[in-house]
Tab-separated table of N, CA and C in Angstrom:
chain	number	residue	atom	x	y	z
A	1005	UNK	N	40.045	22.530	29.771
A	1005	UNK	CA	40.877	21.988	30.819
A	1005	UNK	C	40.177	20.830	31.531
A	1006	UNK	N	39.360	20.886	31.944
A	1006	UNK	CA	38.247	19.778	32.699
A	1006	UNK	C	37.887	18.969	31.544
A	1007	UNK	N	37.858	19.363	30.283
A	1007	UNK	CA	37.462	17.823	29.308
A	1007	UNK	C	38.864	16.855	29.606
A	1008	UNK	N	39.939	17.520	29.451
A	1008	UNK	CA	40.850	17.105	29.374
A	1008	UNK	C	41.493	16.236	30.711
A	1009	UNK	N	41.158	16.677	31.734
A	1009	UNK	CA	41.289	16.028	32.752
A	1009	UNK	C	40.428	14.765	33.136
A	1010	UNK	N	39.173	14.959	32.568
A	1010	UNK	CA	38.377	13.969	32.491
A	1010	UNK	C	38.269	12.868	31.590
A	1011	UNK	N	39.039	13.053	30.239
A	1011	UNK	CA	39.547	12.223	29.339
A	1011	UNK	C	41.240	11.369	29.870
A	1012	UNK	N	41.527	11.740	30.900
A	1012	UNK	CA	42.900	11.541	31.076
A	1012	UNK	C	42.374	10.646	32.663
A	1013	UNK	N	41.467	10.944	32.971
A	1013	UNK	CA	40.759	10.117	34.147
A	1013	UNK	C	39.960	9.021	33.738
A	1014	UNK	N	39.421	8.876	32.703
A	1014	UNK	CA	39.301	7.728	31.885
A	1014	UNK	C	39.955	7.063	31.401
A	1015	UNK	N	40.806	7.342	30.784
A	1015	UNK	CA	42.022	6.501	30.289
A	1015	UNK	C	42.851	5.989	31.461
A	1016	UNK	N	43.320	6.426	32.482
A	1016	UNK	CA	43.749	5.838	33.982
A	1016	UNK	C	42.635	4.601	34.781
A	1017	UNK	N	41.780	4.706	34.484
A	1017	UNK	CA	40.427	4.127	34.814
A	1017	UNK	C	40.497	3.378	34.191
A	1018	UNK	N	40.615	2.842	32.930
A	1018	UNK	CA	40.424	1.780	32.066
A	1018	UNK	C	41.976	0.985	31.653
A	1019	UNK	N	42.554	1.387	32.246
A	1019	UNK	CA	44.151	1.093	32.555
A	1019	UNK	C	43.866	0.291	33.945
A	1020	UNK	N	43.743	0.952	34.562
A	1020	UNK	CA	43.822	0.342	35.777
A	1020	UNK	C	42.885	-1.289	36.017
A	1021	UNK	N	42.176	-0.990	35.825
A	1021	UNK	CA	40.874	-2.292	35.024
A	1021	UNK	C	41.448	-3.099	33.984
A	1022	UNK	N	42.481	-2.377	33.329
A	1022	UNK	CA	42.876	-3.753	32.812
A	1022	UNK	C	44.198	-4.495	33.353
A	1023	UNK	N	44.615	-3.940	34.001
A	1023	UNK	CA	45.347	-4.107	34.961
A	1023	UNK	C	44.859	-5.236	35.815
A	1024	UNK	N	43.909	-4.897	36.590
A	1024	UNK	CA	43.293	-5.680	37.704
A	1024	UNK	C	42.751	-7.146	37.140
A	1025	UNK	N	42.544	-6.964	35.257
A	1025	UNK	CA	42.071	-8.239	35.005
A	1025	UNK	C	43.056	-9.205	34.743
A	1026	UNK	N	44.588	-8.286	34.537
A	1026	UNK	CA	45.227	-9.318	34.004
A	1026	UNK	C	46.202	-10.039	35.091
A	1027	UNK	N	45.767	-9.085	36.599
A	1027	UNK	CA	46.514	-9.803	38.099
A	1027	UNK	C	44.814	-10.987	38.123
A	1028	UNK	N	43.933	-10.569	38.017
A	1028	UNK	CA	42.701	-11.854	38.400
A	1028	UNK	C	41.839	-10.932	39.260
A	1029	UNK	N	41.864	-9.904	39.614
A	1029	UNK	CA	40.876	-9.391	40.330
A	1029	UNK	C	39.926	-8.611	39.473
A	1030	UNK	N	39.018	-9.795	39.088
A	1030	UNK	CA	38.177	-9.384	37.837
A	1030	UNK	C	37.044	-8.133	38.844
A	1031	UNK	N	35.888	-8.453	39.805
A	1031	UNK	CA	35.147	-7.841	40.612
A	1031	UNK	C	35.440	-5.999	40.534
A	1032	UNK	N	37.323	-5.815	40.816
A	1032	UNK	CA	37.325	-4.733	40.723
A	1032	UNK	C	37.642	-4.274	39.474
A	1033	UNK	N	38.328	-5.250	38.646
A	1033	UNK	CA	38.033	-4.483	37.342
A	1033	UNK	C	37.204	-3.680	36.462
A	1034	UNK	N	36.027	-4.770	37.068
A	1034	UNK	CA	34.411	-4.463	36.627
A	1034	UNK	C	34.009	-3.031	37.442
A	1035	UNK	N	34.908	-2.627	38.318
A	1035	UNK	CA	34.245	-1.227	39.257
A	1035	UNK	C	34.966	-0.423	38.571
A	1036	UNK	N	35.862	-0.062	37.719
A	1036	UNK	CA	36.941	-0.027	37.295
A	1036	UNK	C	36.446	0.824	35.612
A	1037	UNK	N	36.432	-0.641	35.079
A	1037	UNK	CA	35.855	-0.454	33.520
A	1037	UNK	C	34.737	0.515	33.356
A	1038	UNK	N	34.051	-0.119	34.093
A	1038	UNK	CA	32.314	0.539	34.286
A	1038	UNK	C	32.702	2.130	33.757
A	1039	UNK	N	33.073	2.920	35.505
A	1039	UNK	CA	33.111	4.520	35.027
A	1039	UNK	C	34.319	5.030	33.793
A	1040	UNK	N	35.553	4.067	34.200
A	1040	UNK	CA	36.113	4.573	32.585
A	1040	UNK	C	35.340	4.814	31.397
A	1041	UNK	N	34.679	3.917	31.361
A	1041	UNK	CA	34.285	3.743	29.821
A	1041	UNK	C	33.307	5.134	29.208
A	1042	UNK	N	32.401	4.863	31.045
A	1042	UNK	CA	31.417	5.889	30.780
A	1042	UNK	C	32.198	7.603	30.159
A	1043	UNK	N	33.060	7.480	31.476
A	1043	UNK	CA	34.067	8.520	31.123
A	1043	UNK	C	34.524	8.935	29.786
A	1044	UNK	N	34.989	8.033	29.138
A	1044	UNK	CA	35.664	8.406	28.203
A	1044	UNK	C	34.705	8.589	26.876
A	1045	UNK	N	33.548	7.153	27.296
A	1045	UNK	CA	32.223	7.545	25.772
A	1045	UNK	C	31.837	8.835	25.900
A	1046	UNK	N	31.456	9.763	27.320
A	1046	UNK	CA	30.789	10.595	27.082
A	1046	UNK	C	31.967	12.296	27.155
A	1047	UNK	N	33.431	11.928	27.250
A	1047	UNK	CA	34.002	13.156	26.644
A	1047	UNK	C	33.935	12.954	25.303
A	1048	UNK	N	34.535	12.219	24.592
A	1048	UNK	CA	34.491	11.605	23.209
A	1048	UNK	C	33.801	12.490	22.547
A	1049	UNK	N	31.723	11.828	22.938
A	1049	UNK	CA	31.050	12.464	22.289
A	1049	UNK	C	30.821	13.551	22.652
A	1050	UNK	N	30.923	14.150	23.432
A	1050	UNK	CA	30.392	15.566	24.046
A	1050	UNK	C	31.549	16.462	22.789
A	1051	UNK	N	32.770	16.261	22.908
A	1051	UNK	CA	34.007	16.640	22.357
A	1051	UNK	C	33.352	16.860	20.643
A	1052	UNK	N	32.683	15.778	20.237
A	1052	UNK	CA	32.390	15.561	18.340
A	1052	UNK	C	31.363	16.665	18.208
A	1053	UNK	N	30.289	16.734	19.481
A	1053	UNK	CA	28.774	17.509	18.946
A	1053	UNK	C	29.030	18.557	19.515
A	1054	UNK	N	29.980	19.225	20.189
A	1054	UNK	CA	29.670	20.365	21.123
A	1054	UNK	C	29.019	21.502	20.501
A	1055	UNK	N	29.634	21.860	19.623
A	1055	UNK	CA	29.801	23.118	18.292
A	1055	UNK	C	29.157	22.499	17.048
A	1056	UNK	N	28.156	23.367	16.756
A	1056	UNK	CA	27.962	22.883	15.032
A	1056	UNK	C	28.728	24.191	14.561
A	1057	UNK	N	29.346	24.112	13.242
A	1057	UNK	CA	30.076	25.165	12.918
A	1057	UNK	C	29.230	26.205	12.164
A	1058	UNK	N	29.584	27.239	12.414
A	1058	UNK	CA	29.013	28.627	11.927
A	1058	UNK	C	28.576	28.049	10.396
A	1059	UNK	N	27.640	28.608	9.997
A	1059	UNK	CA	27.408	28.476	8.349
A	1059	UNK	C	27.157	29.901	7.586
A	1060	UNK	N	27.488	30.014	6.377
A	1060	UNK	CA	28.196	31.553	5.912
A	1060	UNK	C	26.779	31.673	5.490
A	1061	UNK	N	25.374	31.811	5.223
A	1061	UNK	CA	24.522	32.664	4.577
A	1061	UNK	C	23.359	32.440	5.865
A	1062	UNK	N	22.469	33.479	5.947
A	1062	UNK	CA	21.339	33.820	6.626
A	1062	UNK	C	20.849	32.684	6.686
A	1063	UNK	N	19.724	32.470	7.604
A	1063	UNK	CA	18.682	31.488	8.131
A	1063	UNK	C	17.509	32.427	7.054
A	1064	UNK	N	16.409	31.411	7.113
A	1064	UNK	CA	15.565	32.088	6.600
A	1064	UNK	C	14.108	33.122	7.293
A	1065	UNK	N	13.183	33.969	6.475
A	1065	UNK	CA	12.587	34.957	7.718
A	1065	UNK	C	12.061	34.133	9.023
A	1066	UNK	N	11.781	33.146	8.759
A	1066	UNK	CA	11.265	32.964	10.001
A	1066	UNK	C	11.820	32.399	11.340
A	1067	UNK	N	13.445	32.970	11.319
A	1067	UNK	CA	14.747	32.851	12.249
A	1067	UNK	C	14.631	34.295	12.644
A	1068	UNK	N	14.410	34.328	14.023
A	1068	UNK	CA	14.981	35.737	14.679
A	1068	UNK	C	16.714	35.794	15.403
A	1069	UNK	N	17.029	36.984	14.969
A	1069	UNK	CA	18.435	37.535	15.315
A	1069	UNK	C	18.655	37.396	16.694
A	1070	UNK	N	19.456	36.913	17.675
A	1070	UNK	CA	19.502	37.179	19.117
A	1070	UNK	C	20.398	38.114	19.261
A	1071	UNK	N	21.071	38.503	20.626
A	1071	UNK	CA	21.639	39.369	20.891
A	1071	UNK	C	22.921	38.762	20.925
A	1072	UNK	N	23.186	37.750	20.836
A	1072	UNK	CA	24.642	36.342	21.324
A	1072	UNK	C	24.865	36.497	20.385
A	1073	UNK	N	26.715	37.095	20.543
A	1073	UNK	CA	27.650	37.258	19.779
A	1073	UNK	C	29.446	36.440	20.739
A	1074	UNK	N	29.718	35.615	19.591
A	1074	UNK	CA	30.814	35.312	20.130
A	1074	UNK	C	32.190	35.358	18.611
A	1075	UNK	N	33.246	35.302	18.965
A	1075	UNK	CA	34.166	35.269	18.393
A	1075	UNK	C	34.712	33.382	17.779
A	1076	UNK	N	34.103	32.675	16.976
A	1076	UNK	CA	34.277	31.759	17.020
A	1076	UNK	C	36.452	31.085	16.940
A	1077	UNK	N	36.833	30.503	17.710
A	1077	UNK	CA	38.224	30.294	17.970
A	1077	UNK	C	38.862	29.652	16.931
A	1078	UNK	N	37.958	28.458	15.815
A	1078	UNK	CA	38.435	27.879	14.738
A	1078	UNK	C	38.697	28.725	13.472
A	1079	UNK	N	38.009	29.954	13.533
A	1079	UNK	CA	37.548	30.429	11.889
A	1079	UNK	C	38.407	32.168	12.201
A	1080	UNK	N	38.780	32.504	13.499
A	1080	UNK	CA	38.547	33.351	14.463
A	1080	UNK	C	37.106	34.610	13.635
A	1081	UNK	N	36.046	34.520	13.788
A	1081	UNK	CA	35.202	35.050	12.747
A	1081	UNK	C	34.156	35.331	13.689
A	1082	UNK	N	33.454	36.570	14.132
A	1082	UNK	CA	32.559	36.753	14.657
A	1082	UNK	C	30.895	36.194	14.237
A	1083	UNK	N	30.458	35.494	15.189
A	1083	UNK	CA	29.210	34.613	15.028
A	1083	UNK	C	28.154	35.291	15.442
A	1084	UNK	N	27.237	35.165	15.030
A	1084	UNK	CA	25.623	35.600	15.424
A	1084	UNK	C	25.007	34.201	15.675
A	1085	UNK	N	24.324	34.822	16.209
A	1085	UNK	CA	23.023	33.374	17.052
A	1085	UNK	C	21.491	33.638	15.949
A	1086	UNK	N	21.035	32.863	15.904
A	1086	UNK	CA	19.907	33.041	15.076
A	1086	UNK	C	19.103	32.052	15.824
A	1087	UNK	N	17.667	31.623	16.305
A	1087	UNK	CA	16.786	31.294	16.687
A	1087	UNK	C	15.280	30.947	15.640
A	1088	UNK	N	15.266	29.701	15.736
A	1088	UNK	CA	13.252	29.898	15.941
A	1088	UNK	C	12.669	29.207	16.651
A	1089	UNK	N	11.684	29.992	16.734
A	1089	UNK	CA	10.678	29.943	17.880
A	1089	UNK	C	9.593	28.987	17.936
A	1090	UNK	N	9.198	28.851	16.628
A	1090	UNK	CA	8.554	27.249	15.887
A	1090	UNK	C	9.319	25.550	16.652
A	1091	UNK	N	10.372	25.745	16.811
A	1091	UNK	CA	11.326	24.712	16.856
A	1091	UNK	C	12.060	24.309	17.749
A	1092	UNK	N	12.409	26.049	17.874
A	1092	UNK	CA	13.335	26.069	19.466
A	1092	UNK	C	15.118	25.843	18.538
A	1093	UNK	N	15.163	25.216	17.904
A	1093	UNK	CA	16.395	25.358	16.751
A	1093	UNK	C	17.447	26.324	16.584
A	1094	UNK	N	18.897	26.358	16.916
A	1094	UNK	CA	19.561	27.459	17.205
A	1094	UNK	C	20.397	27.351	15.984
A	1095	UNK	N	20.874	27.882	15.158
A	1095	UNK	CA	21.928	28.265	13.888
A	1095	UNK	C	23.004	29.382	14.338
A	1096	UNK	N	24.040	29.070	14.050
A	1096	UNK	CA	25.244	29.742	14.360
A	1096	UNK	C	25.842	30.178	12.833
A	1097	UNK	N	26.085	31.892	12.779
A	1097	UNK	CA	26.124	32.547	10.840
A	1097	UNK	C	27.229	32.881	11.078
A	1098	UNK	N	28.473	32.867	10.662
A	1098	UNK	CA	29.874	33.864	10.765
A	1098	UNK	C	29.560	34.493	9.986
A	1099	UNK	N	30.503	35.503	10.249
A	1099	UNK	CA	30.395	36.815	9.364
A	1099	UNK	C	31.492	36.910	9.052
C-alpha cells in the first residue's frame, strides 16, 4: 500500500514539474523534478530487488537452517531461511 502511494506521489511530482516547465516556472520545476524522480527511481528499484525468489534445492553444509518461515505469496509455497555466517548471505528454499 505505501509503495504504491509513493509511486503515485512520484508520478504527481513529475507531472506537476512538467507542468511548471511548460507555464516557464522552470526554478519550481526543478523543486519539483528533483524528489519525483528520486521517488519514483527508488520505488522502481526497491520494487525489482526486494525478494530474490525461493530456489528449490538445499544450500550447501556450510548454510545454517534459521527458524524464519514464511509462506511465499507468488509460488504460495512455504520458505525456509538459510544463512551463512562466513558471509552474512541469506538464501530463501521453497518447499
Amino acid at each position: 500500500m505505501l509503495r504504491s502511494v509513493l509511486l503515485i506521489l512520484g508520478a504527481v511530482l513529475a507531472a506537476a514539474a512538467l507542468l511548471a516547465a511548460v507555464l516557464g516556472w522552470l526554478p519550481l520545476a526543478w523543486h519539483l523534478v528533483i524528489p519525483g524522480a528520486v521517488l519514483l527511481f527508488a520505488m522502481l528499484n526497491e520494487i525489482r530487488r526486494r525478494y530474490k525468489p525461493p530456489q528449490p534445492d538445499l544450500p550447501g553444509p556450510d548454510w545454517v537452517e534459521t527458524p524464519e518461515r514464511f509462506v511465499d505469496p507468488e509460488t504460495s509455497k512455504e520458505v525456509t531461511v538459510y544463512y551463512q555466517p562466513s558471509s552474512g548471505e541469506r538464501r530463501y528454499v521453497g518447499r
